[in-house]
C-alpha positions as semicolon CSV with decimal commas, in nm:
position;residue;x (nm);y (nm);z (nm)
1;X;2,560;-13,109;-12,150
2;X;2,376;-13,155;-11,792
3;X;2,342;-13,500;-11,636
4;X;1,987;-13,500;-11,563
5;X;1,803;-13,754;-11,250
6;X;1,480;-13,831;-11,164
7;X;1,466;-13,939;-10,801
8;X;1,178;-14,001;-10,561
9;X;1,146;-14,116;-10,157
10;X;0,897;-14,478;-10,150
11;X;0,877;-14,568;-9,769
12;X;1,145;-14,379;-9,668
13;X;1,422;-14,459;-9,929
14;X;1,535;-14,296;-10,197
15;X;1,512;-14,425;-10,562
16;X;1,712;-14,298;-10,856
17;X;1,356;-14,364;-11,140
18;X;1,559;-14,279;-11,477
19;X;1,899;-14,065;-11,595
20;X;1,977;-13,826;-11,852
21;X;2,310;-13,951;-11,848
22;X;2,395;-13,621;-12,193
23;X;2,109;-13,361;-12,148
24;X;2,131;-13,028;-12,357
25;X;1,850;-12,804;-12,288
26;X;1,895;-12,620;-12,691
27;X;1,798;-12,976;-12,831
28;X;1,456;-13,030;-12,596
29;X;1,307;-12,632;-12,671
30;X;0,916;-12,617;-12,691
31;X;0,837;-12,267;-12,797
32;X;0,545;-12,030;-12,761
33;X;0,263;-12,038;-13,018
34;X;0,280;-11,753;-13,256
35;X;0,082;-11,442;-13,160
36;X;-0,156;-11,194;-13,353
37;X;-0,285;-11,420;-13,631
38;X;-0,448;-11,232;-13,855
39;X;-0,590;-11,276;-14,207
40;X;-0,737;-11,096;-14,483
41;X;-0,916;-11,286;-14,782
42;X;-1,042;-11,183;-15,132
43;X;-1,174;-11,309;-15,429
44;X;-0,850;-11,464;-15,537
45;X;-0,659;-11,551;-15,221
46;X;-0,694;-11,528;-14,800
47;X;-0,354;-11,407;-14,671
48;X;-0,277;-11,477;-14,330
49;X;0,035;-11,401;-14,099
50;X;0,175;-11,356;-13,737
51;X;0,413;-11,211;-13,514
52;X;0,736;-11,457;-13,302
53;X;0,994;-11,294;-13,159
54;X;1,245;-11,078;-13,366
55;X;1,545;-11,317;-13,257
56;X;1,406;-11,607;-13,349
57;X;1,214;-11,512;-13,662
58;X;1,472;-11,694;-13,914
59;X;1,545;-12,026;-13,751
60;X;1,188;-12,154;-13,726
61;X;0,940;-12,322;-13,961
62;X;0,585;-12,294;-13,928
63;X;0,277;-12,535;-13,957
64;X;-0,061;-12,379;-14,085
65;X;-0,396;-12,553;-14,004
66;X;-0,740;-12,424;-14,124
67;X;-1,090;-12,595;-14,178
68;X;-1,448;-12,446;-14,226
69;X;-1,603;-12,325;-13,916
70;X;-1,851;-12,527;-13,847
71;X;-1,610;-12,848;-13,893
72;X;-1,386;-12,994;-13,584
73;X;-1,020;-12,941;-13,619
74;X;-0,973;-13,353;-13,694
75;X;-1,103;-13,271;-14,026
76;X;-0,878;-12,957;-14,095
77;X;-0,614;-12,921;-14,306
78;X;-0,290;-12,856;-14,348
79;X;-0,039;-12,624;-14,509
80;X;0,347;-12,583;-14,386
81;X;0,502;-12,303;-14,508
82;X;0,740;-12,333;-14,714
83;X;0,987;-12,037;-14,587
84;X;1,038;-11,883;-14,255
85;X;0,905;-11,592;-14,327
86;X;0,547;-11,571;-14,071
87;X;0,298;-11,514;-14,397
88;X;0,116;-11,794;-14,594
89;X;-0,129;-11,798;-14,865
90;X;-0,451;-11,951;-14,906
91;X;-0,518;-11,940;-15,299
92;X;-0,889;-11,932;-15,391
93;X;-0,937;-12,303;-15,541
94;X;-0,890;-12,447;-15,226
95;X;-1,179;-12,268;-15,040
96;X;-1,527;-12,275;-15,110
97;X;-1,709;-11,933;-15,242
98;X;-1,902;-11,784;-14,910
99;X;-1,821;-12,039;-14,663
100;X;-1,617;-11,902;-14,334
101;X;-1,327;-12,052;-14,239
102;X;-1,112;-12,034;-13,941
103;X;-0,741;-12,129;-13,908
104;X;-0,419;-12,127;-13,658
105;X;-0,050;-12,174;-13,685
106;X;0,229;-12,361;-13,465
107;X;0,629;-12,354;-13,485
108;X;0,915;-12,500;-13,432
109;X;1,298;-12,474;-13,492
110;X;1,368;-12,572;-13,865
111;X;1,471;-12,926;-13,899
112;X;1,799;-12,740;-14,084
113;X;1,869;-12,586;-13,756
114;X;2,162;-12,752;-13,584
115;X;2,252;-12,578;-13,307
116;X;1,904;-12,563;-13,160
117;X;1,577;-12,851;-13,160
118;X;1,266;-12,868;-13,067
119;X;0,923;-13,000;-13,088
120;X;0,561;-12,813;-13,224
121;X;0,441;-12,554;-13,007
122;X;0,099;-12,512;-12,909
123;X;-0,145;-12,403;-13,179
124;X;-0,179;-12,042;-13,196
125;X;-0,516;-11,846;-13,125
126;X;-0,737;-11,866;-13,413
127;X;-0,822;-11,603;-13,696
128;X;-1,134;-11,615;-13,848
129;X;-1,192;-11,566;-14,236
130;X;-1,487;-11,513;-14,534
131;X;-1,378;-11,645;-14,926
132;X;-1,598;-11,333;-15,143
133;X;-1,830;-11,467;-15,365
134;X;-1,691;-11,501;-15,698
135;X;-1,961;-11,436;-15,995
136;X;-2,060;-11,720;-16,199
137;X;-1,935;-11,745;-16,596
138;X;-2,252;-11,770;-16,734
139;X;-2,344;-11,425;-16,463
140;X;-2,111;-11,283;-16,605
141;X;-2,161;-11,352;-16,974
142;X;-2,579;-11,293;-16,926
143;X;-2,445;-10,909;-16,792
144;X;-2,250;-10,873;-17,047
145;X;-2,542;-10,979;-17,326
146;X;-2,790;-10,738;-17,097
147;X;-2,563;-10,442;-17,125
148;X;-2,519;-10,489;-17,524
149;X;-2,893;-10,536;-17,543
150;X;-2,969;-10,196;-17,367
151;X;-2,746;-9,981;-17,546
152;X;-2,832;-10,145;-17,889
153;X;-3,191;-10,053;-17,833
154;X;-3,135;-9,727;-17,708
155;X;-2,861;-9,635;-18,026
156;X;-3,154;-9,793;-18,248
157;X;-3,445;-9,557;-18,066
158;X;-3,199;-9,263;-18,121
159;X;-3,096;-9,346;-18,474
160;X;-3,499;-9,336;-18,523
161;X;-3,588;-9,020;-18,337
162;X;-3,295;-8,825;-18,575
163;X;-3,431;-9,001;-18,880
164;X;-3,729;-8,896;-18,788
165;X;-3,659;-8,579;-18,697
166;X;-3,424;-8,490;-18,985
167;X;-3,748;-8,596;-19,203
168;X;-3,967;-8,306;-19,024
169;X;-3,690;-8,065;-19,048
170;X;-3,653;-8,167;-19,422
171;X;-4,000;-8,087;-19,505
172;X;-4,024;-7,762;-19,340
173;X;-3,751;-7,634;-19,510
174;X;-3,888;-7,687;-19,813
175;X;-4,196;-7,579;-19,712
176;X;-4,002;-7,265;-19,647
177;X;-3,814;-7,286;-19,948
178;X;-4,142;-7,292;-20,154
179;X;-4,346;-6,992;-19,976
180;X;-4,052;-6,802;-19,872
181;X;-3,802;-6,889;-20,172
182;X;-3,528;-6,957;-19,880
183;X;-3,262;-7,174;-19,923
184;X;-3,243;-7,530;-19,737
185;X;-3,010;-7,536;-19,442
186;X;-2,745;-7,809;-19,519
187;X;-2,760;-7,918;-19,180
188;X;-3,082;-8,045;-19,212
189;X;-3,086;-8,189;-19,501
190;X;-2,768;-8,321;-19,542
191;X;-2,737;-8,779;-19,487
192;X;-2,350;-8,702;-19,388
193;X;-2,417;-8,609;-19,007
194;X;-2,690;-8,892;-18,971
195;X;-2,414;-9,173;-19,127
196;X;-2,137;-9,018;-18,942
197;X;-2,341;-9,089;-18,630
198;X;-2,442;-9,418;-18,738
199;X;-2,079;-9,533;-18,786
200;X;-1,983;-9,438;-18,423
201;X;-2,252;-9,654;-18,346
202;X;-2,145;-9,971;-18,506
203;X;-1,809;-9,907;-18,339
204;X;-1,910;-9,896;-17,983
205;X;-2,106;-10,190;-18,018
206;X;-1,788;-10,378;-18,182
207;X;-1,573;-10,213;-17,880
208;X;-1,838;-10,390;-17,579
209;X;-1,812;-10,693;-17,754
């Protein structure tokens, strides 16, 4: 350890103010804020990390603090992290859909650290984040019920158009039949196709449910 004095002149004579008496520099360390905060939200979580030095990465704990933007930093929040690896998440439930947010991180030397202590750095520079809008339940139940709608009225229209059709086709064949003594093509005539097509129906409505 050092012994450490603070001394100062007052008219002329010199005045020993206070003594370290047992001063070790590795238990007083105030580091550096972390640099390049960046972060990188999504519907379900904002990730956000940093860079410290390579040397120094596994012996200090970290102290996230983040708060909407427009807010002042006395009513932010805070996270620590709970490993000393430079990487936290934000999980969704905790941020408000479409509101920006803006946050910053400080360190120190973990409290498990013995050799070496310390107090909080300086906060870091600030990254600035966006929660995605999440669609609403009963959004996404109404698309759902919109979709099902459309395609049941267009299978309906189509099941009419080849009843209809298979009708016309019906008669002119026997129209055929009866001047020209012909026989009726099966393919027009025959229910199979039209049921067969009818059943795929039912099932791809059964399959967007």
């Amino acid at each position: 350890g050092y012994r450490v004095s603070l001394q100062g002149s007052f008219f002329g004579h010199s005045r020993t103010y206070i003594t370290f008496p047992e001063y070790s520099p590795r238990k007083h360390i105030k580091l550096d804020p972390p640099l390049n905060v960046q972060s990188n939200a999504t519907a379900s979580k904002c990730q956000i990390w940093w860079s410290v030095p390579k040397y120094l990465a596994e012996i200090l704990q970290y102290e996230l603090q983040y708060k909407e933007y427009s807010m002042s930093w006395e009513m932010a929040l805070n996270k620590t992290v709970p490993s000393w690896l430079p990487e936290l998440a934000i999980e969704a439930s905790e941020l408000r859909s479409g509101a920006t947010y803006t946050a910053r991180v400080r360190c120190k030397v973990s409290d498990n650290e013995d050799s070496y202590q310390s107090q909080w750095s300086e906060w870091s520079q600030t990254t600035v984040f966006q929660r995605a809008d999440v669609p609403k339940l009963s959004e996404k139940i109404l698309n759902t019920r919109t979709m099902q709608f459309l395609f049941i009225s267009l299978s309906f229209t189509t099941l009419l158009y080849l009843c209809w059709n298979c009708k016309l086709s019906s008669r002119y064949a026997i129209c055929r039949f009866l001047t020209s003594g012909q026989k009726v093509s099966p393919a027009l005539t025959s229910p199979h196709q039209l049921l067969s097509f009818s059943h795929s129906i039912i099932c791809t409505m059964g399959i967007l449910r």
